Coordinates of C-alpha atoms in Angstrom, one line a residue:
M1 CA 14.4 17.1 -31.1
S2 CA 11.2 16.6 -29.1
R3 CA 9.7 19.4 -27.1
K4 CA 9.0 19.5 -23.4
V5 CA 5.4 20.5 -23.0
F6 CA 4.0 21.7 -19.7
I7 CA 0.2 21.5 -19.7
S8 CA -1.9 23.1 -17.0
F9 CA -5.4 24.5 -16.5
L10 CA -5.8 27.9 -15.0
G11 CA -8.8 28.8 -12.9
G12 CA -10.5 32.1 -12.2
T13 CA -10.1 32.2 -8.4
N14 CA -8.0 34.9 -6.7
Y15 CA -5.3 32.5 -5.5
R16 CA -3.5 33.1 -2.3
Y17 CA 0.2 32.8 -1.7
C18 CA 1.5 29.4 -0.7
D19 CA 4.9 27.9 -0.2
Y20 CA 4.8 24.7 -2.3
Q21 CA 7.2 22.0 -1.3
K22 CA 8.3 18.6 -2.5
D23 CA 10.5 16.3 -0.4
D24 CA 11.1 19.0 2.1
K25 CA 12.4 21.4 -0.5
S26 CA 10.6 24.7 -1.3
Y27 CA 9.9 25.6 -4.9
G28 CA 8.5 29.0 -4.3
N29 CA 6.0 31.0 -2.1
V30 CA 3.7 31.9 -5.0
R31 CA 0.1 32.6 -6.0
F32 CA 0.2 30.3 -9.0
V33 CA 1.1 26.7 -8.5
Q34 CA 2.3 26.6 -12.1
E35 CA 5.4 28.6 -11.0
A36 CA 6.3 26.3 -8.2
T37 CA 5.7 23.2 -10.4
L38 CA 7.9 24.6 -13.2
N39 CA 10.6 25.3 -10.7
Y40 CA 10.3 21.7 -9.5
L41 CA 10.3 20.3 -13.0
D42 CA 13.2 22.4 -14.3
V43 CA 15.5 22.0 -11.3
N44 CA 18.5 21.4 -13.6
N45 CA 17.7 24.4 -15.8
Q46 CA 17.5 22.3 -19.0
W47 CA 14.3 23.7 -20.5
T48 CA 14.6 26.0 -23.5
Q49 CA 12.6 28.4 -25.6
D50 CA 11.8 25.4 -27.9
D51 CA 9.7 24.1 -25.0
V52 CA 6.3 25.4 -24.1
A53 CA 4.0 26.0 -21.2
M54 CA 0.5 25.3 -22.5
I55 CA -2.0 27.1 -20.3
L56 CA -5.6 26.2 -20.9
L57 CA -7.9 29.2 -20.3
T58 CA -11.6 29.5 -19.9
Q59 CA -12.9 33.0 -20.5
M60 CA -13.0 33.7 -16.7
A61 CA -9.5 32.4 -16.2
A62 CA -8.2 34.5 -19.0
E63 CA -9.8 37.7 -17.7
N64 CA -9.0 37.1 -14.0
N65 CA -5.7 35.4 -13.8
W66 CA -3.9 35.4 -17.2
V67 CA -3.4 39.2 -17.4
D68 CA -2.2 41.6 -14.8
N69 CA -4.8 43.3 -12.5
G70 CA -7.5 40.9 -13.6
Q71 CA -9.0 40.4 -10.1
K72 CA -11.8 42.8 -9.1
D73 CA -13.7 43.1 -5.8
S74 CA -17.4 43.2 -5.5
N75 CA -17.4 46.9 -6.3
G76 CA -15.4 46.4 -9.5
N77 CA -12.2 47.8 -8.0
I78 CA -8.9 46.2 -9.0
V79 CA -7.5 44.0 -6.2
C80 CA -3.9 44.6 -5.3
D81 CA -1.2 42.0 -4.6
E82 CA -1.6 41.0 -0.9
Q83 CA 2.2 40.9 -0.4
T84 CA 3.5 43.8 -2.5
K85 CA 0.4 46.0 -2.3
S86 CA 1.0 46.8 -5.9
T87 CA 0.2 45.4 -9.3
L88 CA -1.4 41.9 -9.1
E89 CA 0.5 40.1 -11.8
G90 CA -1.2 37.5 -14.0
L91 CA 0.3 34.2 -14.9
E92 CA 1.4 35.5 -18.3
T93 CA 3.7 38.0 -16.6
R94 CA 4.9 35.4 -14.0
L95 CA 5.9 33.0 -16.7
K96 CA 8.4 35.4 -18.2
Q97 CA 11.0 34.4 -15.6
F98 CA 11.2 31.0 -17.3
K99 CA 13.0 30.1 -20.5
I100 CA 10.0 28.2 -21.9
K101 CA 7.6 29.8 -24.4
P102 CA 4.1 30.5 -23.0
L103 CA 1.3 29.0 -25.1
P104 CA -2.1 30.3 -23.9
V105 CA -5.0 28.3 -25.3
F106 CA -8.0 30.6 -25.1
G107 CA -11.7 29.7 -25.3
I108 CA -11.6 26.5 -23.3
P109 CA -15.2 25.6 -22.5
E110 CA -16.4 25.2 -18.9
G111 CA -16.9 21.5 -19.4
N112 CA -20.5 21.5 -18.3
D113 CA -21.5 18.5 -20.5
E114 CA -20.1 15.7 -22.5
N115 CA -19.8 17.8 -25.7
E116 CA -17.7 20.4 -23.9
I117 CA -15.5 17.8 -22.4
W118 CA -14.8 16.4 -25.8
Q119 CA -14.0 19.9 -27.1
I120 CA -11.4 20.3 -24.3
F121 CA -9.9 16.9 -25.2
E122 CA -9.7 17.8 -28.9
R123 CA -8.2 21.3 -28.2
V124 CA -5.4 19.9 -26.0
F125 CA -4.7 16.9 -28.3
K126 CA -4.5 19.3 -31.3
E127 CA -1.7 21.3 -29.6
I128 CA 0.4 18.2 -28.9
N129 CA 3.1 17.3 -31.5
D130 CA 4.5 13.9 -32.4
G131 CA 7.2 12.8 -29.9
D132 CA 6.5 15.5 -27.3
Q133 CA 7.5 15.0 -23.7
L134 CA 4.4 15.9 -21.6
Y135 CA 4.3 17.3 -18.1
F136 CA 0.7 17.7 -16.7
D137 CA -0.3 19.9 -13.8
I138 CA -3.9 19.0 -12.7
T139 CA -4.2 21.3 -9.7
H140 CA -6.9 23.5 -11.2
G141 CA -9.8 22.7 -13.4
F142 CA -12.8 20.4 -13.2
R143 CA -13.3 17.3 -11.2
Y144 CA -13.2 15.0 -14.2
L145 CA -9.8 16.4 -15.2
P146 CA -7.7 13.6 -13.8
M147 CA -9.7 11.0 -15.8
L148 CA -9.5 13.2 -19.0
V149 CA -5.7 13.5 -18.5
M150 CA -5.3 9.7 -18.1
V151 CA -7.3 9.0 -21.3
L152 CA -5.4 11.8 -23.1
C153 CA -2.1 10.3 -22.1
N154 CA -2.8 6.9 -23.5
Y155 CA -4.5 8.3 -26.6
S156 CA -1.4 10.6 -27.3
K157 CA 1.1 7.8 -26.6
F158 CA -0.6 5.6 -29.2
L159 CA -1.3 8.2 -31.9
K160 CA 1.6 10.7 -31.4
K161 CA 4.2 8.6 -29.7
V162 CA 4.6 11.0 -26.8
T163 CA 6.0 10.2 -23.5
V164 CA 4.4 11.3 -20.2
E165 CA 7.2 12.5 -17.9
S166 CA 5.2 14.0 -15.1
I167 CA 1.7 14.4 -13.6
T168 CA 1.5 16.7 -10.6
Y169 CA -1.0 18.2 -8.3
G170 CA -0.5 21.2 -6.0
N171 CA -2.2 20.5 -2.7
Y172 CA -3.0 23.9 -1.2
E173 CA -5.4 22.8 1.5
V174 CA -2.7 20.9 3.4
A175 CA -1.0 24.2 4.1
K176 CA -3.6 24.7 6.9
K177 CA -2.0 21.8 8.7
L178 CA 1.6 21.8 7.6
G179 CA 2.2 25.5 7.0
H180 CA 3.1 24.8 3.4
G181 CA 1.5 23.2 0.3
L182 CA 2.7 20.0 -1.3
I183 CA 3.5 19.2 -4.9
V184 CA 2.2 15.6 -5.3
D185 CA 3.6 13.3 -7.9
L186 CA 0.8 11.3 -9.6
L187 CA 3.0 9.8 -12.3
P188 CA 3.0 6.3 -10.6
L189 CA -0.7 6.1 -11.4
T190 CA -0.2 6.3 -15.1
K191 CA 2.9 4.0 -14.7
L192 CA 0.7 1.4 -13.1
Q193 CA -1.8 1.7 -15.9
D194 CA 1.0 1.1 -18.4
W195 CA 2.3 -1.9 -16.6
T196 CA -1.3 -3.3 -16.3
Y197 CA -1.8 -2.9 -20.0
A198 CA 1.6 -4.5 -20.8
A199 CA 0.9 -7.4 -18.5
G200 CA -2.5 -7.8 -20.1
Q201 CA -0.8 -7.9 -23.5
Y202 CA 1.5 -10.7 -22.3
L203 CA -1.3 -12.7 -20.6
D204 CA -3.7 -12.3 -23.6
S205 CA -1.3 -12.7 -26.5
G206 CA 2.1 -13.7 -25.3
N207 CA 3.5 -10.3 -26.4
V208 CA 6.3 -9.4 -23.9
E209 CA 7.8 -6.4 -25.8
R210 CA 5.9 -3.7 -23.9
L211 CA 6.8 -5.3 -20.6
A212 CA 10.5 -5.3 -21.6
T213 CA 10.4 -1.6 -22.7
L214 CA 8.7 -0.6 -19.4
C215 CA 11.2 -2.6 -17.4
N216 CA 14.1 -0.9 -19.1
E217 CA 12.5 2.5 -18.4
E218 CA 11.8 1.6 -14.8
T219 CA 15.2 0.2 -13.9
K220 CA 17.6 2.3 -16.0
L221 CA 17.6 5.4 -13.8
V222 CA 17.4 3.4 -10.6
L223 CA 20.4 1.3 -11.4
R224 CA 22.4 4.3 -12.6
N225 CA 21.7 6.2 -9.4
S226 CA 22.5 3.2 -7.3
Q227 CA 25.6 2.3 -9.4
G228 CA 23.9 -1.0 -10.2
K229 CA 23.4 -2.0 -6.6
D230 CA 19.6 -1.7 -6.2
E231 CA 18.5 -5.3 -5.7
G232 CA 14.8 -4.6 -6.5
A233 CA 15.7 -3.1 -9.9
K234 CA 18.1 -5.9 -10.7
N235 CA 15.6 -8.5 -9.8
L236 CA 12.9 -6.9 -12.0
K237 CA 15.3 -6.5 -14.9
N238 CA 16.4 -10.1 -14.6
F239 CA 12.9 -11.5 -14.4
V240 CA 11.6 -9.6 -17.5
S241 CA 14.8 -10.5 -19.4
K242 CA 14.3 -14.2 -18.7
L243 CA 10.6 -14.0 -19.4
S244 CA 11.5 -12.5 -22.8
S245 CA 13.8 -15.4 -23.5
V246 CA 11.2 -18.0 -22.6
V247 CA 8.6 -16.3 -24.8
E248 CA 11.0 -16.1 -27.7
E249 CA 11.7 -19.8 -27.4
R250 CA 8.0 -20.5 -27.9
R251 CA 7.5 -18.0 -30.6
S252 CA 10.5 -19.3 -32.6
C253 CA 9.8 -23.0 -31.9
R254 CA 13.0 -23.8 -30.0
G255 CA 11.9 -27.3 -29.2
I256 CA 15.1 -28.6 -27.5
D257 CA 15.3 -25.5 -25.2
I258 CA 11.6 -25.9 -24.4
I259 CA 11.9 -29.5 -23.4
K260 CA 15.1 -29.1 -21.5
S261 CA 13.8 -25.9 -19.8
T262 CA 17.0 -24.1 -20.7
S263 CA 15.6 -20.6 -19.8
L264 CA 12.5 -21.6 -17.7
N265 CA 14.6 -22.7 -14.7
G266 CA 16.2 -19.3 -14.5
L267 CA 12.9 -17.6 -15.0
K268 CA 11.2 -19.4 -12.1
Q269 CA 14.2 -18.6 -9.9
A270 CA 14.0 -15.0 -10.9
A271 CA 10.2 -14.9 -10.2
E272 CA 10.9 -15.9 -6.5
T273 CA 12.9 -12.7 -6.0
L274 CA 10.3 -10.3 -7.4
E275 CA 8.4 -9.4 -4.2
N276 CA 8.6 -5.6 -3.6
S277 CA 11.0 -5.2 -6.5
T278 CA 9.3 -1.9 -7.6
S279 CA 8.6 1.3 -5.8
I280 CA 4.8 1.0 -6.6
K281 CA 3.2 -1.7 -4.4
P282 CA 0.2 -2.4 -6.8
F283 CA 2.8 -3.7 -9.3
N284 CA 3.2 -6.8 -7.2
P285 CA -0.2 -8.5 -7.9
I286 CA 0.5 -7.9 -11.6
F287 CA 3.7 -9.9 -11.3
E288 CA 1.9 -12.6 -9.3
K289 CA -0.5 -12.9 -12.3
I290 CA 2.4 -13.3 -14.6
K291 CA 4.1 -15.9 -12.3
K292 CA 1.0 -18.0 -12.3
S293 CA 1.1 -18.2 -16.1
L294 CA 4.2 -20.4 -15.6
V295 CA 2.8 -23.1 -13.4
S296 CA 2.2 -25.6 -16.2
F297 CA 5.9 -25.7 -17.1
D298 CA 8.5 -27.8 -15.3
E299 CA 11.7 -26.0 -14.7
N300 CA 13.5 -29.3 -15.0
E301 CA 13.9 -31.2 -18.3
N302 CA 10.5 -32.7 -19.1
I303 CA 9.0 -33.9 -22.4
R304 CA 5.6 -32.5 -21.2
N305 CA 7.0 -29.0 -21.6
G306 CA 6.5 -29.5 -25.3
L307 CA 2.8 -30.1 -24.8
S308 CA 2.6 -27.1 -22.4
A309 CA 4.3 -24.9 -25.0
A310 CA 1.9 -26.0 -27.7
V311 CA -1.0 -25.1 -25.4
W312 CA 0.5 -21.7 -24.6
C313 CA 1.0 -20.9 -28.2
Y314 CA -2.5 -21.9 -29.1
D315 CA -4.0 -19.8 -26.2
N316 CA -1.9 -16.8 -27.4
G317 CA -3.0 -17.1 -31.1
L318 CA 0.3 -18.5 -32.3
Y319 CA -1.4 -21.3 -34.2
Q320 CA 1.5 -22.2 -36.6
Q321 CA 3.9 -22.3 -33.7
S322 CA 1.4 -24.4 -31.8
A323 CA 1.1 -27.0 -34.6
T324 CA 4.8 -27.1 -35.2
I325 CA 5.8 -27.6 -31.5
L326 CA 3.0 -30.1 -30.9
Q327 CA 4.0 -32.4 -33.7
E328 CA 7.7 -32.2 -32.9
F329 CA 6.8 -32.8 -29.2
V330 CA 5.0 -36.0 -30.2
V331 CA 8.0 -37.1 -32.3
S332 CA 10.3 -36.4 -29.4
F333 CA 8.0 -38.4 -27.1
F334 CA 8.6 -41.5 -29.2
C335 CA 12.2 -40.8 -29.7
M336 CA 12.8 -40.8 -26.0
R337 CA 10.8 -44.1 -25.7
H338 CA 13.0 -45.7 -28.3
G339 CA 16.5 -44.5 -27.5
I340 CA 16.7 -41.8 -30.1
A341 CA 18.3 -38.4 -29.1
I342 CA 15.7 -35.7 -29.6
D343 CA 18.2 -33.7 -31.6
D344 CA 19.1 -36.6 -33.9
E345 CA 17.5 -35.2 -37.1
E346 CA 18.1 -38.3 -39.2
N347 CA 16.7 -40.8 -36.8
R348 CA 13.8 -38.5 -35.7
E349 CA 12.5 -39.1 -39.2
L350 CA 12.1 -42.7 -38.4
V351 CA 9.2 -41.8 -36.1
N352 CA 7.5 -39.8 -38.9
K353 CA 8.0 -42.8 -41.2
A354 CA 6.4 -45.1 -38.6
F355 CA 3.3 -42.9 -38.3
N356 CA 3.0 -42.7 -42.1
I357 CA 3.4 -46.5 -42.5
K358 CA 0.9 -47.2 -39.8
A359 CA -1.6 -44.7 -41.2
H360 CA -1.6 -46.3 -44.6
N361 CA -0.9 -49.9 -43.6
T362 CA 2.0 -50.0 -45.9
D363 CA 3.6 -53.4 -46.6
E364 CA 7.2 -53.6 -45.4
D365 CA 8.5 -54.2 -49.0
K366 CA 7.1 -50.8 -49.9
W367 CA 8.5 -48.8 -47.0
N368 CA 10.4 -45.7 -48.0
A369 CA 13.3 -46.6 -45.8
K370 CA 16.8 -48.0 -45.9
D371 CA 17.3 -51.6 -44.8
E372 CA 19.3 -50.6 -41.8
Q373 CA 16.5 -48.3 -40.7
K374 CA 13.8 -50.9 -40.8
P375 CA 14.5 -52.7 -37.5
K376 CA 14.0 -49.4 -35.5
I377 CA 10.9 -48.6 -37.5
R378 CA 9.5 -52.0 -36.6
E379 CA 10.3 -51.4 -33.0
I380 CA 8.5 -48.0 -33.0
I381 CA 5.4 -49.5 -34.8
S382 CA 5.2 -52.3 -32.3
D383 CA 4.9 -49.7 -29.5
D384 CA 1.6 -50.2 -27.7
Y385 CA 0.7 -46.6 -28.3
F386 CA 0.6 -47.3 -32.1
D387 CA -2.3 -49.7 -31.6
N388 CA -4.5 -46.7 -30.9
E389 CA -6.1 -45.5 -34.2
K390 CA -6.9 -42.1 -32.7
L391 CA -3.2 -41.4 -32.1
I392 CA -2.4 -42.1 -35.7
A393 CA -5.3 -40.0 -36.9
Y394 CA -4.3 -37.0 -34.8
F395 CA -0.8 -37.2 -36.1
Q396 CA -1.9 -37.3 -39.7
N397 CA -4.3 -34.5 -39.1
L398 CA -1.6 -32.4 -37.6
T399 CA 0.7 -33.2 -40.5
E400 CA -1.9 -31.9 -42.9
V401 CA -2.3 -28.7 -40.9
R402 CA 1.4 -28.1 -40.9
N403 CA 1.7 -28.6 -44.6
D404 CA -1.2 -26.3 -45.2
F405 CA 0.5 -23.6 -43.0
N406 CA 4.0 -24.1 -44.6
H407 CA 2.6 -23.7 -48.1
S408 CA 0.2 -20.9 -47.2
G409 CA -2.7 -23.1 -48.5
M410 CA -1.2 -23.0 -52.0
R411 CA -1.4 -26.6 -53.0
S412 CA -3.1 -27.7 -56.2
K413 CA -4.1 -31.2 -54.9
R414 CA -5.5 -29.9 -51.6
V415 CA -8.3 -27.5 -50.8
P416 CA -6.9 -24.8 -48.5
M417 CA -8.2 -25.1 -45.0
K418 CA -10.3 -22.3 -43.6
P419 CA -8.7 -20.5 -40.6
S420 CA -11.5 -21.7 -38.3
N421 CA -10.8 -25.3 -39.4
I422 CA -7.1 -24.9 -38.8
K423 CA -7.7 -23.7 -35.2
E424 CA -10.3 -26.4 -34.5
N425 CA -8.0 -29.2 -35.8
I426 CA -5.1 -28.0 -33.7
K427 CA -7.2 -27.8 -30.6
K428 CA -8.5 -31.4 -31.2
C429 CA -5.0 -32.6 -31.6
I430 CA -3.7 -30.9 -28.4
C431 CA -6.6 -32.4 -26.4
G432 CA -6.2 -35.8 -28.0
F433 CA -2.5 -36.1 -27.4
A434 CA -2.8 -34.9 -23.9
V435 CA -5.2 -37.7 -23.1
L436 CA -3.6 -40.4 -25.1
L437 CA 0.0 -39.8 -24.0
F438 CA -0.4 -38.4 -20.5
N439 CA -4.0 -39.2 -19.5
I440 CA -4.6 -35.5 -18.7
K441 CA -7.6 -33.5 -19.9
I442 CA -7.1 -30.0 -21.1
E443 CA -10.0 -27.6 -20.8
N444 CA -11.2 -26.3 -24.1

């Protein structure tokens, strides 16, 4: 079972008492913000002795605030507690009221240069175990600490599969105005970073899995607490679910669904409901970026969706899918022109035969076709488009690319294509078919 790990820096200052609050609820009038924060985090009393409070201590912090009676005045006299007028307890003593196990990390450097900052990073990372649930308090410490924590969060998520459950800051200064301090929740900042990275993954490579995971995490608790009635959470979940379906159609080459816009129509409708669907406003421009990636697709049935899907796959590095969808889109284009259903497997083959016959100028008596198929093949070959030699050449080129893909380049009668040649050939075919069939130019 994963540990809950509270991670906090302790400073050397003689801290004053402060009533720390969150959402108008007090979590303790205390000297150490760590106490109030732990009260806030463990409101349901679920933490155990398997969990730890990792307190990072410079030499000064260890001497002044970790142990009892550590604070001295200018004459070297022990400073008493300002409220009890007795022993000034250190954080080590104060943590004994909690179930969790204190884990002091001594010898933390001051962080005066890059080398010492890296030492701090490595010391903290070393103490983190695989699968830990991390709770950061960044109230005390150095000014670069928030950046260090953000980097450490992502580094640990990747290498140790941790989850970051909380990042908080105890605002003491605001007590001068409000009469009490505030526990500020900074977790939305790292959430925004996660969503930005996940959206970037989708826009750069078509990978939607991280978006789906984050969406599930974002909406699960909200929907549970609202008994499934929170419209924003429902809209977000619906959008990401439909986006996943559309992506999977392209990744798995579901040509009929792509052309008929089986899932895309629902996705574009879901996109219209997204505004202000999350509690973090900066999410909204991220979703706008994702929505813009859909503009080249028609939510109604349209043969051009096949071309758009081939372009999308190519742009996202899915070259085999791009080649497959592109060629089947071209076949579907001519099927629709000549009264053949796009899911009629037997008669679709007549288009392929027509391209092969035209490419090799094969005499009719040598056609590899049944007599009853020949009239339809003649009809297809007589199509004005077939008079364009470039069209035939692009189709043959694409056929060669697909064969090389499907056989992993393992063909004794063909020299395997280099990866760069495969990519270049697909790109040429995409651009060529776009111009020849729709008179549109696709930017390289």
